XYZ file of C-alpha atoms in Angstrom:
596
model
C -12.517 216.112 -16.100
C -10.111 213.568 -14.695
C -10.660 209.899 -15.200
C -11.671 208.067 -12.032
C -11.821 204.454 -11.205
C -15.025 202.972 -10.253
C -14.933 200.563 -7.096
C -17.583 198.084 -6.965
C -18.332 197.866 -3.087
C -20.661 195.032 -2.161
C -23.783 196.160 -0.569
C -25.264 194.656 2.474
C -27.677 192.893 0.330
C -24.906 191.198 -1.679
C -22.834 189.997 1.429
C -22.865 186.188 2.104
C -23.254 185.813 5.815
C -23.067 181.989 5.749
C -19.769 181.863 4.166
C -18.334 184.350 6.556
C -19.494 182.442 9.642
C -18.102 179.160 8.189
C -14.616 180.701 7.660
C -14.641 182.055 11.210
C -15.357 178.687 12.626
C -12.470 177.067 10.612
C -10.028 179.663 11.848
C -10.998 178.979 15.433
C -10.772 175.347 14.968
C -7.338 175.711 13.356
C -6.012 177.920 16.088
C -7.353 175.343 18.703
C -5.625 172.555 16.898
C -2.382 174.569 16.788
C -2.601 175.273 20.512
C -3.212 171.663 21.252
C -0.304 170.661 19.051
C 2.043 173.041 20.530
C 1.039 171.522 24.029
C 2.193 168.173 22.886
C 5.809 169.489 21.952
C 8.657 169.604 24.508
C 9.966 172.924 25.618
C 13.678 172.950 24.694
C 16.629 175.390 25.148
C 19.495 175.532 22.821
C 22.979 174.549 24.213
C 21.644 172.102 26.741
C 21.898 168.297 27.144
C 18.638 166.445 26.987
C 17.499 162.905 26.351
C 16.007 161.658 23.129
C 14.765 158.432 21.523
C 16.210 156.757 18.546
C 13.444 156.415 15.904
C 15.479 155.195 12.956
C 18.978 153.982 12.153
C 20.710 154.057 8.782
C 24.292 153.350 7.652
C 25.142 156.975 7.853
C 22.621 158.578 10.232
C 20.701 158.052 13.362
C 17.270 159.725 13.749
C 16.529 160.960 17.203
C 13.264 162.375 18.521
C 13.302 164.678 21.554
C 9.490 165.447 21.412
C 10.037 168.451 19.262
C 8.101 169.343 16.111
C 10.988 167.925 14.040
C 13.438 165.168 14.600
C 17.218 165.442 14.835
C 19.601 163.758 12.484
C 22.959 162.725 13.919
C 25.839 161.134 12.143
C 26.128 157.437 12.716
C 29.867 157.586 13.570
C 29.035 159.481 16.787
C 27.706 156.068 18.106
C 30.505 153.919 16.901
C 31.374 152.939 20.379
C 27.910 151.485 20.922
C 27.576 148.710 18.264
C 24.382 147.413 19.852
C 22.431 150.710 19.472
C 18.769 149.997 18.423
C 15.582 151.833 17.642
C 13.798 152.870 20.781
C 17.057 153.231 22.818
C 17.237 156.464 24.893
C 20.293 158.483 24.269
C 21.526 161.832 25.439
C 21.902 164.701 22.832
C 23.078 168.271 22.888
C 20.846 170.839 21.287
C 22.952 172.797 18.925
C 20.068 174.738 17.334
C 16.348 174.419 17.230
C 16.323 175.056 13.521
C 18.899 175.425 10.754
C 18.063 177.403 7.502
C 15.888 174.526 6.299
C 14.038 174.371 9.689
C 15.910 171.141 10.731
C 16.527 170.534 14.363
C 20.436 170.194 14.938
C 21.509 167.666 17.595
C 24.858 166.226 18.615
C 25.385 162.992 20.627
C 29.119 163.382 20.682
C 28.984 166.834 22.348
C 26.525 165.478 24.888
C 28.860 162.732 25.712
C 31.776 165.103 26.073
C 29.996 167.324 28.473
C 28.761 164.447 30.629
C 32.280 162.735 30.272
C 34.005 165.735 31.863
C 31.560 165.768 34.606
C 32.041 162.072 35.288
C 35.793 162.344 34.977
C 36.102 165.168 37.469
C 33.849 163.394 39.956
C 35.840 160.162 39.445
C 39.128 161.958 40.387
C 37.542 163.775 43.260
C 35.949 160.676 44.820
C 38.370 157.971 43.589
C 35.578 156.337 41.601
C 36.228 153.284 39.455
C 35.299 153.869 35.852
C 35.272 151.811 32.720
C 37.215 152.695 29.623
C 37.633 151.182 26.025
C 41.207 150.566 24.993
C 41.181 151.874 21.553
C 44.941 152.085 20.502
C 48.587 151.936 21.391
C 50.852 155.004 21.616
C 54.350 155.772 22.619
C 54.642 154.735 26.372
C 51.293 153.365 26.806
C 47.603 153.091 25.557
C 44.831 155.305 24.447
C 41.537 154.775 26.266
C 38.077 155.935 25.333
C 36.681 157.257 28.498
C 33.057 158.473 28.129
C 33.942 159.586 24.617
C 37.198 161.414 25.724
C 40.556 159.969 24.797
C 42.597 159.419 28.094
C 46.154 158.232 28.419
C 47.066 154.965 30.173
C 50.908 154.903 30.889
C 52.563 151.496 30.428
C 53.780 151.718 34.066
C 50.109 151.997 35.176
C 48.843 149.171 33.118
C 49.512 146.398 35.727
C 51.457 145.654 38.904
C 53.811 143.409 36.968
C 55.724 144.293 33.885
C 53.871 143.997 30.656
C 56.015 143.038 27.575
C 53.164 143.209 25.058
C 50.581 145.894 25.416
C 48.357 144.362 22.643
C 46.607 142.171 25.115
C 44.705 145.141 26.305
C 43.614 146.377 22.889
C 39.862 146.500 22.077
C 39.051 145.514 25.608
C 36.975 147.355 28.236
C 38.832 147.612 31.542
C 38.321 149.247 34.847
C 40.312 152.449 35.583
C 40.946 155.204 38.025
C 41.444 158.761 36.877
C 44.847 159.851 38.596
C 45.494 163.164 36.810
C 43.642 165.889 34.890
C 45.152 168.791 33.134
C 42.227 171.184 32.770
C 44.106 173.611 30.495
C 45.190 171.035 27.917
C 42.188 168.738 28.557
C 44.443 165.756 29.060
C 43.374 162.805 31.258
C 45.704 160.217 32.844
C 44.264 156.891 34.065
C 45.535 153.855 35.874
C 44.568 150.227 35.867
C 47.391 149.409 38.159
C 45.820 151.389 41.087
C 42.773 149.170 41.102
C 44.879 145.996 41.183
C 47.013 147.436 43.943
C 43.910 148.263 45.886
C 42.607 144.769 45.494
C 45.939 143.280 46.480
C 46.106 145.440 49.605
C 42.749 144.065 50.691
C 43.942 140.572 50.079
C 47.220 141.342 51.845
C 45.088 142.566 54.932
C 43.089 139.340 54.997
C 46.217 137.240 54.656
C 48.206 139.137 57.198
C 45.464 138.721 59.670
C 45.785 134.988 59.542
C 49.663 134.794 59.721
C 51.472 133.293 62.665
C 55.202 132.876 63.321
C 56.155 129.314 62.670
C 53.412 128.802 60.202
C 54.332 126.818 57.022
C 52.937 128.112 53.731
C 53.394 127.181 50.062
C 54.640 129.925 47.882
C 56.128 130.582 44.534
C 59.526 132.192 43.803
C 58.598 135.555 42.377
C 61.980 137.423 42.148
C 65.557 136.835 43.003
C 67.988 139.492 44.129
C 71.554 139.292 45.473
C 70.378 139.552 49.100
C 67.456 137.104 49.000
C 64.297 135.733 47.362
C 60.766 137.190 47.153
C 58.046 134.554 47.458
C 54.425 135.084 46.387
C 52.283 133.588 49.178
C 49.028 134.144 47.214
C 48.527 137.857 47.105
C 51.246 138.895 49.429
C 54.953 138.724 49.135
C 57.531 137.477 51.796
C 61.368 137.668 51.684
C 63.698 134.793 52.330
C 67.052 136.411 53.145
C 70.112 134.747 51.580
C 71.227 133.606 55.126
C 67.873 131.726 55.565
C 67.994 129.883 52.315
C 70.479 127.152 53.257
C 72.569 125.926 56.200
C 75.512 125.883 53.750
C 77.235 129.213 52.858
C 76.137 130.413 49.559
C 77.132 133.473 47.433
C 73.975 133.654 45.208
C 70.413 132.684 45.994
C 70.216 131.103 42.405
C 72.348 128.352 43.802
C 69.347 127.124 45.820
C 66.120 128.255 44.007
C 64.934 129.617 40.702
C 62.019 132.011 39.498
C 58.714 130.109 39.264
C 59.731 127.432 41.683
C 56.999 126.292 44.199
C 58.380 125.579 47.691
C 57.383 125.393 51.364
C 58.567 128.191 53.551
C 58.109 129.020 57.286
C 57.223 132.449 58.663
C 60.098 133.640 60.914
C 58.838 137.177 61.518
C 56.222 139.567 60.226
C 55.312 143.239 60.739
C 51.794 144.539 60.462
C 52.261 148.062 61.867
C 53.211 151.013 59.744
C 53.018 151.583 56.006
C 55.334 148.795 55.105
C 54.104 145.329 56.060
C 56.983 142.817 55.911
C 56.913 139.143 55.996
C 60.259 137.324 56.740
C 60.449 133.724 55.672
C 62.865 130.829 56.008
C 63.684 127.815 54.037
C 66.589 126.259 55.908
C 64.554 126.272 59.083
C 62.408 123.431 57.664
C 65.491 121.150 57.720
C 67.491 119.731 60.666
C 70.583 121.809 61.465
C 73.761 120.093 60.488
C 75.232 120.937 63.986
C 72.524 118.808 65.643
C 73.601 115.685 63.698
C 77.435 115.993 64.061
C 79.207 112.606 64.080
C 80.663 111.569 67.527
C 84.197 111.581 66.179
C 83.991 115.331 65.737
C 85.655 116.274 69.057
C 88.485 118.362 70.392
C 91.801 116.918 69.145
C 90.232 115.283 66.066
C 91.892 115.777 62.786
C 89.575 116.935 60.044
C 89.819 117.785 56.297
C 87.664 120.686 55.211
C 87.350 123.323 52.350
C 88.180 126.913 52.762
C 84.870 128.826 52.093
C 85.767 132.323 53.340
C 89.046 134.149 53.887
C 88.851 137.162 56.284
C 91.610 139.521 57.606
C 91.768 137.649 60.878
C 91.497 134.138 59.552
C 89.594 131.653 57.395
C 86.337 129.645 57.637
C 86.675 126.003 56.871
C 83.626 123.907 56.022
C 84.118 120.333 57.574
C 80.565 119.193 56.672
C 77.605 120.825 54.855
C 76.597 123.672 57.159
C 79.238 123.182 59.717
C 82.249 125.539 59.677
C 85.146 126.119 61.951
C 87.356 129.285 62.400
C 91.067 128.837 61.528
C 92.660 131.984 63.050
C 95.681 133.257 61.318
C 97.746 132.757 64.476
C 96.991 128.987 64.127
C 98.079 128.806 60.498
C 101.881 128.776 61.225
C 104.351 128.650 64.026
C 105.730 132.066 62.883
C 105.509 134.756 65.528
C 104.870 137.268 62.837
C 101.083 137.608 62.075
C 100.619 137.596 58.314
C 97.632 137.696 55.981
C 95.645 134.479 55.687
C 95.878 134.906 52.022
C 99.736 134.154 52.413
C 98.744 130.673 53.498
C 95.439 129.661 51.626
C 92.681 130.757 49.269
C 88.917 130.066 48.918
C 88.442 126.533 47.492
C 91.636 125.027 49.163
C 91.192 121.715 50.836
C 93.301 121.666 54.037
C 93.930 119.491 57.110
C 93.473 120.952 60.536
C 92.788 119.908 64.169
C 89.837 120.829 66.299
C 91.192 122.822 69.357
C 87.904 124.310 70.639
C 84.265 122.992 70.237
C 80.978 124.309 71.570
C 78.036 122.439 70.095
C 75.538 124.536 71.941
C 76.632 127.903 70.625
C 77.663 126.061 67.304
C 81.287 127.457 67.389
C 84.517 125.543 66.423
C 88.092 126.629 66.398
C 90.657 124.914 64.254
C 94.516 124.842 64.113
C 96.834 123.929 61.346
C 100.079 124.493 63.133
C 99.441 121.790 65.795
C 99.715 119.279 63.042
C 103.159 120.639 62.255
C 106.333 120.092 64.285
C 107.216 123.046 66.554
C 110.444 124.246 65.159
C 111.524 125.387 68.695
C 111.547 121.689 69.836
C 114.890 121.155 68.142
C 116.122 124.791 68.029
C 119.235 124.380 70.092
C 120.316 121.323 67.985
C 119.601 123.032 64.627
C 120.632 126.593 65.512
C 123.480 126.332 68.232
C 124.883 129.452 69.563
C 127.796 130.639 67.467
C 126.512 128.984 64.263
C 126.263 130.865 61.073
C 123.044 130.932 58.779
C 121.319 132.799 56.070
C 118.156 134.673 57.114
C 115.549 136.839 55.162
C 114.798 140.366 56.436
C 111.121 140.403 57.337
C 110.424 143.492 59.473
C 112.107 146.655 60.867
C 111.774 148.293 64.388
C 113.544 151.339 65.676
C 115.980 149.047 67.639
C 116.637 146.391 65.046
C 115.721 143.915 62.318
C 113.653 140.782 62.581
C 114.955 138.007 60.197
C 113.369 134.656 59.418
C 115.703 131.771 59.575
C 112.878 129.413 58.605
C 109.125 129.266 58.713
C 108.271 129.683 62.379
C 111.640 130.846 63.610
C 112.557 134.563 63.677
C 115.643 136.122 65.142
C 116.192 139.704 66.319
C 119.305 141.455 64.874
C 119.860 144.515 67.126
C 120.914 147.727 65.475
C 124.175 147.599 67.549
C 125.098 144.247 65.914
C 124.866 145.502 62.367
C 128.398 146.878 62.132
C 131.559 147.166 64.154
C 132.429 150.605 62.860
C 129.450 152.404 61.332
C 126.526 153.619 63.495
C 123.030 153.567 61.912
C 120.098 155.711 62.927
C 117.710 153.163 61.581
C 118.190 149.542 60.397
C 116.721 150.480 56.928
C 119.993 152.393 56.264
C 121.736 149.037 56.395
C 119.492 146.542 54.645
C 115.909 146.273 53.167
C 112.836 144.055 53.457
C 113.245 140.584 51.785
C 117.045 140.876 51.578
C 119.095 137.974 52.433
C 121.688 138.384 55.326
C 124.309 136.262 56.836
C 123.966 136.077 60.579
C 125.394 134.339 63.608
C 123.372 132.966 66.468
C 124.276 134.915 69.606
C 121.660 133.538 72.197
C 118.638 131.395 72.395
C 115.665 131.823 75.014
C 113.682 128.620 74.217
C 111.072 129.205 76.944
C 110.171 132.647 75.552
C 110.803 131.537 71.892
C 113.282 134.306 71.415
C 116.644 134.226 69.365
C 119.271 136.827 69.288
C 121.374 137.117 66.129
C 124.306 139.334 64.971
C 125.830 140.301 61.740
C 129.013 142.208 62.634
C 130.039 139.063 64.525
C 130.843 137.392 61.267
C 133.848 139.716 60.859
C 136.899 140.202 63.206
C 136.461 143.044 65.546
C 138.625 145.789 64.041
C 138.839 147.692 67.303
C 141.164 144.928 68.527
C 143.538 146.198 65.875
C 142.611 149.906 66.228
C 143.591 149.619 69.913
C 147.163 149.242 68.811
C 147.048 151.979 66.078
C 145.105 154.656 67.841
C 146.746 154.316 71.318
C 146.548 157.269 73.546
C 149.315 159.724 72.561
C 149.580 158.552 69.011
C 149.412 161.185 66.294
C 147.233 160.773 63.121
C 146.196 163.110 60.199
C 142.417 163.763 60.141
C 139.852 165.972 58.243
C 137.360 167.983 60.108
C 133.972 166.643 58.709
C 131.584 169.114 60.622
C 131.376 171.213 63.644
C 128.205 171.019 65.801
C 128.010 173.325 68.729
C 131.065 172.635 71.031
C 132.064 169.361 69.254
C 133.729 168.568 66.026
C 133.904 165.210 64.166
C 137.215 164.202 62.681
C 137.636 161.767 59.788
C 140.532 159.502 60.755
C 142.219 156.665 58.909
C 140.499 153.391 58.278
C 137.049 154.870 58.362
C 137.029 155.938 61.937
C 135.554 159.072 63.182
C 137.119 160.927 66.184
C 135.659 163.421 68.546
C 137.201 166.760 69.283
C 136.066 169.725 71.366
C 136.145 173.186 69.513
C 138.597 174.257 72.232
C 140.966 171.563 71.023
C 140.802 172.815 67.519
C 142.997 175.974 68.278
C 145.934 176.222 65.983
C 149.446 177.140 66.953
C 148.991 180.728 65.595
C 145.859 181.119 67.916
C 143.320 180.827 65.076
C 140.640 177.968 65.078
C 140.530 175.234 62.393
C 137.368 175.198 60.178
C 135.344 172.442 58.591
C 137.118 170.378 55.825
C 140.605 171.327 56.925
C 143.076 168.464 57.243
C 145.310 168.695 60.347
C 147.397 166.541 62.641
C 145.628 165.249 65.716
C 146.765 163.415 68.876
C 144.626 160.588 70.385
C 143.712 161.690 73.954
C 141.274 158.883 74.735
C 140.723 155.470 73.107
C 137.754 153.380 74.344
C 137.238 150.093 72.607
C 134.177 148.993 74.354
C 132.366 152.341 73.626
C 134.034 152.466 70.216
C 135.002 156.089 70.814
C 138.296 157.966 69.870
C 138.727 161.366 71.360
C 141.459 163.536 69.537
C 143.118 167.004 69.968
C 144.934 169.223 67.530
C 146.283 171.553 70.091
C 148.190 168.770 71.717
C 150.363 168.390 68.643
C 152.194 171.625 69.454
C 151.401 172.404 73.045
C 153.950 170.367 74.908
C 152.944 171.852 78.077
C 149.401 170.750 77.727
C 150.468 167.253 76.783
C 152.815 167.065 79.777
C 150.145 168.399 82.132
C 147.797 165.670 81.050
C 147.922 163.092 84.018
C 148.227 159.446 83.167
C 145.050 157.564 83.580
C 143.800 154.071 82.939
C 142.442 153.449 79.579
C 138.713 152.949 79.973
C 138.616 150.721 76.973
C 141.656 148.738 77.818
C 143.936 150.845 75.555
C 147.297 152.402 76.438
C 146.833 154.908 79.254
C 150.060 156.911 78.484
C 149.047 160.192 77.220
C 152.600 160.911 76.038
C 152.698 157.722 74.263
C 155.040 157.447 71.189
C 154.689 154.373 68.908
C 157.514 151.940 69.870
C 159.319 149.717 67.477
C 157.121 146.877 68.512
C 153.887 148.860 67.895
C 155.291 150.003 64.562
C 156.068 146.405 63.681
C 152.514 145.327 64.821
C 151.013 148.116 62.707
C 153.059 147.158 59.705
C 152.229 143.450 60.239
C 148.592 144.170 60.261
C 148.470 146.244 57.047
C 146.875 143.472 55.052
C 144.174 143.065 57.666
C 143.571 146.703 57.893
C 143.508 147.083 54.083
C 140.863 144.353 53.843
C 139.071 145.879 56.664
C 139.216 149.320 54.964
C 137.795 147.852 51.799
C 134.945 146.244 53.547
C 134.140 149.401 55.435
C 134.284 151.412 52.209
C 131.941 148.849 50.511
C 129.583 149.182 53.454
C 129.460 152.953 53.031
C 128.702 152.593 49.401
């Protein structure tokens, strides 16, 4: 028989009904208490931001109650931005977890601030709200700002409206900022302190501009100096004094008159309030009497003055005769020379000169000066100093197609016509004969004092060789010549003593019927000599065609030469020719030298 275990089951008589009822009451009471306790706790959700109360603060931790069954412990460094945190303060926390493994509530103040911060930052950018940030550190190009617990970048260019040399002045300070840029991907925030200052200045500027009037005199401080003018701070708004409105005197740099930081009175000359750019034009010299209004009585037409050259232009020079009073000395009034030259040839800036006033208009503040009226007009004694026929040395100054202008002295130029350069050689342009600045010997041919004109010559310094050529190249005389060139129906023949004869192609026919060619040397007979026109016409055919020579009718020599076409040199002519050999040799040397 198997062993069996005996269970002692209490009988109805053994059951203690009093104890049972007592336990039931305790459970009900406990359940009621639990229910009431649960009712006192806050209903929370994980991953949400709620408010809590600081119940305790230690060096490392801050205990925060959110009305839950347990309190949260938050590292104290999450509150380092708030040095005045105290028990009882209400703070925002983020519920990381209702319970960790040990049943502890996990909260984060930093995460709560971050979430709220991004909300604030986005709203600030969207609505251009002004926010406050704590400048915590310097970095390359700017500053790091704690903005609602998020690090934002404040560029150096956005720190202030003026240039900041030392950014340390902002460190550990709370300043007002505007969010100007957010990069949502990289979570970068850029802020500006300058934008707030500019907005404030703009409001001040509107208030000041509304009170401005042309002619109003204000006190300002020189803020900046440029090469074109001076910017003056009028107390929140800047005005510009152009360099021409700084002084009645001519100046090259505003620093000659003012310096940065200088306080001065200025007058409003013009201002614009319409459009984006609001400009205020100021004047400094307008507060002083104009020098033209206080000119001495002796400053009048005809008066001689001494002044300083302040500006040299292409057309003349401005001469300051008194502070703020200038006269124009035109280049044509600098010299009696008929050639207009550069004013730099006569004077330079800084020179002190004498001049006479030839025009004066005080109303329009204009004055014309002359230097040459103080000098003797060289044409007054022109006929005495340069009589017709006299010889002088002159400097080549200018070329024209018809001749050369030569300077005899300052204020006196003579025209050397191209036909008066040489008796023998013909030039296509004067530059073939001489060059600028070269010295030439000339002879006075004529003077027109009324029109201030002088005609000069160079060939007149030598004997006219055509007077001698008239006896050598008489009509009918025979000479050896070389054909230089043939052009069309004409040929040019090189004759003795540097002369060139003309010959038609028809007259180049040889005795055998062929025609002569260029560079051939042949005998030629002079058929026409014209001294006035300096022309010699020759023929080779006449040397052998007696009939053609005899058929040529005698005619008067247009140039005064021998008209006998059958002319043969007589003994007298031969003697004259032989007697003039020295003259011709000298003439030939001169002509050869001229060719070179």
